[in-house]
mmCIF file of C-alpha atoms in Angstrom:
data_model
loop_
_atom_site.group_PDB
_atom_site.id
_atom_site.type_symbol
_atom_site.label_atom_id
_atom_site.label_comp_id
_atom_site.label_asym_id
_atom_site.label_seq_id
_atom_site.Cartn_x
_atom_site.Cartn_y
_atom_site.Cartn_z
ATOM 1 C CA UNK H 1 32.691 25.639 67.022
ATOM 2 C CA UNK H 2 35.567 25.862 64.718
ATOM 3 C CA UNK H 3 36.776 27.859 61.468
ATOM 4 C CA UNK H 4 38.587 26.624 58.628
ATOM 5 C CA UNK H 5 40.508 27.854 55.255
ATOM 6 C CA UNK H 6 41.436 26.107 52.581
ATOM 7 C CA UNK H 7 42.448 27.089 49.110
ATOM 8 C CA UNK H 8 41.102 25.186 45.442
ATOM 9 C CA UNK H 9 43.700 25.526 42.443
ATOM 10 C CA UNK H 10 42.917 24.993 38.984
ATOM 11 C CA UNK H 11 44.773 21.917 37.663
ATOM 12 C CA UNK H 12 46.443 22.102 34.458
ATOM 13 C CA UNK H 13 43.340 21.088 32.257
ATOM 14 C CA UNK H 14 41.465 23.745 33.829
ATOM 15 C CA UNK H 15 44.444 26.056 32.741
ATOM 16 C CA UNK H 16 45.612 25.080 29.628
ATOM 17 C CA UNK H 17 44.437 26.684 26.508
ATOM 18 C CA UNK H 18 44.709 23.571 24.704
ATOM 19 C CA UNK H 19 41.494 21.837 23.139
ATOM 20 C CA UNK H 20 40.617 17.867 23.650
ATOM 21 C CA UNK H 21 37.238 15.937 23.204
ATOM 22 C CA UNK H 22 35.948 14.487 26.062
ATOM 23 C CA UNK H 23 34.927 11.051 25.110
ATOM 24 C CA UNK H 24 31.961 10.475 27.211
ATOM 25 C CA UNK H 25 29.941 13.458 26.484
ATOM 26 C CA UNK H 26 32.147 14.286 22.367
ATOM 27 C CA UNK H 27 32.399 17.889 23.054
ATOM 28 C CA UNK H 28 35.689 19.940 22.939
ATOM 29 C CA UNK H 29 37.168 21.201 26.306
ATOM 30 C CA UNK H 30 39.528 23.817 26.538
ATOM 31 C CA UNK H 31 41.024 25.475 29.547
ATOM 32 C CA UNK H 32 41.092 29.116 30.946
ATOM 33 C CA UNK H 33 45.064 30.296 31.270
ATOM 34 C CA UNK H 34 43.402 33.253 33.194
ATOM 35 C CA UNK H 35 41.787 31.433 35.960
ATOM 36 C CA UNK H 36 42.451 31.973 39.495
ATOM 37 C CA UNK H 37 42.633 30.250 42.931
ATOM 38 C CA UNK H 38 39.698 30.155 44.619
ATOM 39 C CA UNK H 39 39.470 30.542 48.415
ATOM 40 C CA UNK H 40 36.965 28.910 50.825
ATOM 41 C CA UNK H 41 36.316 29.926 54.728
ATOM 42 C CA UNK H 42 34.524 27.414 56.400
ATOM 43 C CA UNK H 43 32.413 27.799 59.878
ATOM 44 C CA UNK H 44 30.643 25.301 61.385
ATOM 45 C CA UNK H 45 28.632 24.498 64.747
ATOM 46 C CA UNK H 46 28.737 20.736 66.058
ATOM 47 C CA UNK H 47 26.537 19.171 68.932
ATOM 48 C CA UNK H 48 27.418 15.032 69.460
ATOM 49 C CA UNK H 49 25.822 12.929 71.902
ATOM 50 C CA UNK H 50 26.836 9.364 72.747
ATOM 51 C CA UNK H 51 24.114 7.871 74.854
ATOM 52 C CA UNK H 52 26.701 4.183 74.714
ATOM 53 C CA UNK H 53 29.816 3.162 73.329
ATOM 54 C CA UNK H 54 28.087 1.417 70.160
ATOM 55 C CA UNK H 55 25.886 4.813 69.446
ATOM 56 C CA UNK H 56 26.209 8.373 68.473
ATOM 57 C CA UNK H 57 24.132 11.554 67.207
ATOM 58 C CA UNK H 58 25.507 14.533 66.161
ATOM 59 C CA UNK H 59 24.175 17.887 64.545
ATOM 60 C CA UNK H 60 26.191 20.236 62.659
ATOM 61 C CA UNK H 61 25.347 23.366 60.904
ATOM 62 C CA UNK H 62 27.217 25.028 58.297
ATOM 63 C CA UNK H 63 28.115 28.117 56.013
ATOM 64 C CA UNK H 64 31.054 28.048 53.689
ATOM 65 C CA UNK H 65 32.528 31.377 51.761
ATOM 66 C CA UNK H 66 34.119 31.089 48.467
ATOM 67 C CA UNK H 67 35.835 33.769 47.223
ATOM 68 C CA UNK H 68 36.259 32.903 43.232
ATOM 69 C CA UNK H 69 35.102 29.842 42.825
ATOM 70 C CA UNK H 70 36.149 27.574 39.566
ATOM 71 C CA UNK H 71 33.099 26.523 37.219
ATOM 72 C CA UNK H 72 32.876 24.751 34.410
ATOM 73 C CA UNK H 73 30.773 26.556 31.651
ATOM 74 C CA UNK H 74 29.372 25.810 28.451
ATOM 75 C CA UNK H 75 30.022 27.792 25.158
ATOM 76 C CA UNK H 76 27.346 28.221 23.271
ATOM 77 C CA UNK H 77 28.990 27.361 19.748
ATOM 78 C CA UNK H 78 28.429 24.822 17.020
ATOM 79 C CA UNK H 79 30.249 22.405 18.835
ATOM 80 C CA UNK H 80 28.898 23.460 22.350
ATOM 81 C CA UNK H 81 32.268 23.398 23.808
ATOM 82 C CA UNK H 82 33.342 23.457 27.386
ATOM 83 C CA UNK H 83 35.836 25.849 29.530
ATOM 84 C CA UNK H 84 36.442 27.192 32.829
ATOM 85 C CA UNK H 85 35.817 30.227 34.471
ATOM 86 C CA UNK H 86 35.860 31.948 37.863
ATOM 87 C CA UNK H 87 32.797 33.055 39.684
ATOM 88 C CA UNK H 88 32.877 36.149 41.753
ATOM 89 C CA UNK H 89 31.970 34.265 45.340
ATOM 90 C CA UNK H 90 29.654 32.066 46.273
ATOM 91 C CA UNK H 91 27.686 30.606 49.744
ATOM 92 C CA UNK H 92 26.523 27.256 51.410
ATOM 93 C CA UNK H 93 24.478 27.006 54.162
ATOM 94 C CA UNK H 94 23.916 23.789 55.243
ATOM 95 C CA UNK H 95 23.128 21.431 58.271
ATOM 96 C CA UNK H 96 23.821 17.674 59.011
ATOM 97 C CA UNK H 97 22.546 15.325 60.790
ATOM 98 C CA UNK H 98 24.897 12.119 61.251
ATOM 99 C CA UNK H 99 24.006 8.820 63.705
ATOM 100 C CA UNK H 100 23.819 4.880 64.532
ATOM 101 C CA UNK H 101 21.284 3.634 66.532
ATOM 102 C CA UNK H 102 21.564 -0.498 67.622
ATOM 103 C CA UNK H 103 18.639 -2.081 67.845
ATOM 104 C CA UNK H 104 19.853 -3.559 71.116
ATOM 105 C CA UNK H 105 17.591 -0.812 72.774
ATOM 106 C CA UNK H 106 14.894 -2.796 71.252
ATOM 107 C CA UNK H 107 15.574 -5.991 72.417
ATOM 108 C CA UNK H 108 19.055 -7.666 73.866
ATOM 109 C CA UNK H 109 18.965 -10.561 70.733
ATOM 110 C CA UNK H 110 18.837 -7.654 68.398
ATOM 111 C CA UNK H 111 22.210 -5.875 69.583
ATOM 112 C CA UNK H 112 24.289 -7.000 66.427
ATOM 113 C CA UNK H 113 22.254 -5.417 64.277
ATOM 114 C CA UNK H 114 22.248 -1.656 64.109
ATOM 115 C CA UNK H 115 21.394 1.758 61.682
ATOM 116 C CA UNK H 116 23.604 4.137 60.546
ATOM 117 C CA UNK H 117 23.659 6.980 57.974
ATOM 118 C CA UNK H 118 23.940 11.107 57.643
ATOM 119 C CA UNK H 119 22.088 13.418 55.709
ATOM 120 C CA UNK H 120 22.894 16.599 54.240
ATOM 121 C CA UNK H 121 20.663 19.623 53.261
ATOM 122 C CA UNK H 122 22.689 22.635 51.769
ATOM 123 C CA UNK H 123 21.221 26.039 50.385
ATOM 124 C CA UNK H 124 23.826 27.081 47.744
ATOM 125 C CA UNK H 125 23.965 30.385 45.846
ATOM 126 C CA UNK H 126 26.575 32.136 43.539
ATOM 127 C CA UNK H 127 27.902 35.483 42.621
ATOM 128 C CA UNK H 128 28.483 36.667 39.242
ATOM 129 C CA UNK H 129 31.275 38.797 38.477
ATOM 130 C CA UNK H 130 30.583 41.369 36.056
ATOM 131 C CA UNK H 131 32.357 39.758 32.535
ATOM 132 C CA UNK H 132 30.309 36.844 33.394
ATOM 133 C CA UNK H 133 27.135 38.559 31.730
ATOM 134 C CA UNK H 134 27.070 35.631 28.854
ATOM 135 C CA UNK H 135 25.722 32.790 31.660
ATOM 136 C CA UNK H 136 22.134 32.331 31.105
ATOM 137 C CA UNK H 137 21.085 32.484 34.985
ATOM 138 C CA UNK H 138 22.301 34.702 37.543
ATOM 139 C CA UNK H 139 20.502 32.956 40.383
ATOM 140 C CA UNK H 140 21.160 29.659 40.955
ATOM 141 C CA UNK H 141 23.641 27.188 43.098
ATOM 142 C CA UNK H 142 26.807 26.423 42.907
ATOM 143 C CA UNK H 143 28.444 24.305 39.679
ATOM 144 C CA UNK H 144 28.270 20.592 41.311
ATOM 145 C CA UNK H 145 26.374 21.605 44.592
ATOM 146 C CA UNK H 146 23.264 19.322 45.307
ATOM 147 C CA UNK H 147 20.733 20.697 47.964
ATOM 148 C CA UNK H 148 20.850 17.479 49.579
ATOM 149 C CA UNK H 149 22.744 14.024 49.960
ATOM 150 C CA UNK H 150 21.501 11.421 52.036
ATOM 151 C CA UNK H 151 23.189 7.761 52.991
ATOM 152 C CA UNK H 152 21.681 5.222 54.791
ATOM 153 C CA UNK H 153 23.367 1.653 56.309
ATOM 154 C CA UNK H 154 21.572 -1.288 58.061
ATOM 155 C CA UNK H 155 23.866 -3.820 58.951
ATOM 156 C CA UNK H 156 24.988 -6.941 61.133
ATOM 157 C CA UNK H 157 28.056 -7.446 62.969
ATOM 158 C CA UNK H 158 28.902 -10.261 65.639
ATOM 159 C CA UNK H 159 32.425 -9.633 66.637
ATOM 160 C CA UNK H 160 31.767 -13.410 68.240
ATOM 161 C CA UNK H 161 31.517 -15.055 64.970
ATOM 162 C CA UNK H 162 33.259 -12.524 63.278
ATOM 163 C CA UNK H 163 30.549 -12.086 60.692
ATOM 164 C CA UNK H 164 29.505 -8.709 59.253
ATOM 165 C CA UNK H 165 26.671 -7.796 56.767
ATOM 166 C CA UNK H 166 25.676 -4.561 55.633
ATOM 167 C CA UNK H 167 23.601 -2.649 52.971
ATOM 168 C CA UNK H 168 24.473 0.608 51.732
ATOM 169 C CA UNK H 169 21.849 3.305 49.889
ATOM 170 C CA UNK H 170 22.751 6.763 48.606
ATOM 171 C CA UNK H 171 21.228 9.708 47.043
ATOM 172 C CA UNK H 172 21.895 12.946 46.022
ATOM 173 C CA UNK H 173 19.950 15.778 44.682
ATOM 174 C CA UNK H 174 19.610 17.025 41.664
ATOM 175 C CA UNK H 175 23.416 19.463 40.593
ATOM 176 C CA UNK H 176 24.781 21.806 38.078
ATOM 177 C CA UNK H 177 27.372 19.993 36.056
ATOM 178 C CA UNK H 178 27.575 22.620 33.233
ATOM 179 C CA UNK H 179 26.773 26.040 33.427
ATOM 180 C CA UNK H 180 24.932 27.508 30.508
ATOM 181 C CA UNK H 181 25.595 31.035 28.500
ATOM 182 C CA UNK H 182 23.982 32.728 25.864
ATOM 183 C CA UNK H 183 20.364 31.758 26.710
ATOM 184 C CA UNK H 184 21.388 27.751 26.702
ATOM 185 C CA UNK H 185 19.755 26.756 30.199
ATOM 186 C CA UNK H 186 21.968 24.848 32.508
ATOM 187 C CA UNK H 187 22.876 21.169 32.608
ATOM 188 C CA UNK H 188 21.696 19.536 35.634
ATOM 189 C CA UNK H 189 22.677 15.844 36.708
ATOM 190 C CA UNK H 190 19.583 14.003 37.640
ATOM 191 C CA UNK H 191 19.611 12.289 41.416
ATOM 192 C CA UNK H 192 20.908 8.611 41.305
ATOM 193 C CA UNK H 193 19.552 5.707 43.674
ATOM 194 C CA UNK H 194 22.934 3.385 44.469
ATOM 195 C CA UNK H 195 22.542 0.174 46.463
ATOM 196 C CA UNK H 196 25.985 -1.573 47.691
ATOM 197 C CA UNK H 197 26.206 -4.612 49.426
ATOM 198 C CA UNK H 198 29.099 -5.904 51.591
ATOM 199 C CA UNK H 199 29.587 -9.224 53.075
ATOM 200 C CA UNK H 200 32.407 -11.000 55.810
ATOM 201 C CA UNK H 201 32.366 -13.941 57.506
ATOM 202 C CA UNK H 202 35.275 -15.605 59.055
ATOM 203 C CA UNK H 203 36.392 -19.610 58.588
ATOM 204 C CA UNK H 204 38.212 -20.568 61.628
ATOM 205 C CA UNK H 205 40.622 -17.843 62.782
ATOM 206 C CA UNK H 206 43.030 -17.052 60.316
ATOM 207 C CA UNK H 207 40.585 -17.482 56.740
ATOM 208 C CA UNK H 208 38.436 -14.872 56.119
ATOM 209 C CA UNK H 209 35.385 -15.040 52.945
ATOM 210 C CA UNK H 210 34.044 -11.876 51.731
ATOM 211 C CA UNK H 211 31.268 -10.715 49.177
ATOM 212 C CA UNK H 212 30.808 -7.274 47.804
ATOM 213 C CA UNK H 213 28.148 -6.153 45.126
ATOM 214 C CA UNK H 214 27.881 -2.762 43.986
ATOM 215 C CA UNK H 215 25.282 -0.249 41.858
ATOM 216 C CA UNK H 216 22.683 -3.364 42.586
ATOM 217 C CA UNK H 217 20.063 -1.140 41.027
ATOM 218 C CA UNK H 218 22.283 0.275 38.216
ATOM 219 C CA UNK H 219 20.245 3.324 38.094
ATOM 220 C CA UNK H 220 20.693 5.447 35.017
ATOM 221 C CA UNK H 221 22.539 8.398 35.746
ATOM 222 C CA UNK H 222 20.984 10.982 33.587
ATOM 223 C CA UNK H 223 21.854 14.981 32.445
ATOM 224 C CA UNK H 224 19.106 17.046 31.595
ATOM 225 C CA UNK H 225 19.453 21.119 29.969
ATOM 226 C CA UNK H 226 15.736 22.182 29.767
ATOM 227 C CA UNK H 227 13.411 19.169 29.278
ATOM 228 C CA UNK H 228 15.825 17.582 27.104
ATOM 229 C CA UNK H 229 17.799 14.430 28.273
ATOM 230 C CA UNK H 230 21.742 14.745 26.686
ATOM 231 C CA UNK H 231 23.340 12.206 28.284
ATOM 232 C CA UNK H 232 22.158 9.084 29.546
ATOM 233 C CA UNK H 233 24.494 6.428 31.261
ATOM 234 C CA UNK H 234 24.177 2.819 33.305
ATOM 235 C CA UNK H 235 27.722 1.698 34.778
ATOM 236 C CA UNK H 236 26.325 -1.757 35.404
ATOM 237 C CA UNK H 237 26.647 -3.703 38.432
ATOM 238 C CA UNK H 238 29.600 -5.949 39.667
ATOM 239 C CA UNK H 239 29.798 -8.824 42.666
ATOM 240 C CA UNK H 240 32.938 -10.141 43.940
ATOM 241 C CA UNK H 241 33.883 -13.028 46.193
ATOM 242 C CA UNK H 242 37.285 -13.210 48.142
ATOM 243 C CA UNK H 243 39.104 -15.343 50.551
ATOM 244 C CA UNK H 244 41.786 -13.792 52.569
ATOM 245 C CA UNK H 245 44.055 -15.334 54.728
ATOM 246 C CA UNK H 246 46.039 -13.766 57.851
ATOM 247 C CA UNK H 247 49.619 -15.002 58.684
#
């Protein structure tokens, strides 16, 4: 059981009272000089188990206090700009579930190969303080809080050989990036599949070969208000190759 506090302070964008276009989305930022520090208190409950040295399973549940949290909302204008602005509080409740498993319990020739990944699911709600009457919704989550975010890793790794293989997946759920006001609904960034691979294998014992690839899918990541689509992005996909040598 433990119990944690930790503090959040605006950063001089979020402060400044100066306005700049951001150049991915073209809309005009400016910052709140009135903004405060928000404060978060942080509980959580933790069970682990580690039935052998390669394997582990732990549960954890969660509930986080902020007191003035920092959100980014969207003024309804002719340019639909962009500033900051402190919530009254909000609360997460959440529980995670973290592991590996090796499929040596399977069968013995299987014991290089094993599973590994942690999920999040997280119940988020805010309070509005009362000069926040212009936001459109009252009852929703947290700015940036998705109700879940999974990742997932099946890999191979023979310390014998010294090669290592693994595949990475992760997802998150659907989160407020911009808060709407005036009637303007909120901006919500769509969930993103993301497939990384990553590669090793040694060449005698001081030359080492490795291989990443990342975004394999290159899954659009997508930002709805309504049942409109406003932004709409692929980063592409990228795949290295490296030798490495150790002295």
């Amino acid at each position: 059981l433990g119990y944690g506090r930790t503090v959040s302070r605006p950063d001089f964008r979020e402060l400044s009272p100066a306005t700049f276009n951001d150049v991915t989305g073209g809309r005009q930022v400016y910052g709140n000089p009135d903004l405060n520090r928000a404060l978060i208190d942080n509980v959580d409950l933790r069970w682990e188990w580690y039935p052998n040295p390669d394997e582990s399973l732990s549960i954890a549940a969660f509930y986080k206090s902020f007191t003035e949290p920092i959100e980014s909302i969207v003024v309804v204008s002719a340019q639909h700009s962009v500033t900051y602005q402190n919530a009254e509080s909000a609360r997460n409740l959440g529980l995670e579930l973290d592991g590996r498993l090796s499929f040596g319990r399977v069968h013995s020739r299987l014991e290089d190969f094993y599973l590994a990944g942690n999920a999040a699911f997280i119940r988020s709600r805010v309070q509005l303080s009362e000069n926040s009457g212009i936001q459109t919704s009252n009852d929703r989550a947290l700015e940036g809080q998705s109700p879940y975010v999974v990742n997932v890793q099946f890999g191979y790794a023979n310390p014998e050989t010294g090669t290592a293989v693994s595949a990475l997946y992760n997802v998150f759920g659907p989160r407020i990036t911009e808060v709407g006001a005036l009637g303007a609904p909120d901006y919500y960034e769509q969930p993103v599949h993301r497939v990384d691979l990553v590669g090793s294998v040694a060449l005698g014992e001081r030359w080492t070969l490795s291989l990443k690839g990342k975004n394999l899918l290159d899954a659009p990541r997508r930002v709805i208000t309504g049942d409109q689509v406003v932004e709409e992005v692929r980063n592409g996909w990228s795949a290295s190759i490296g030798l490495s040598a150790s002295l």
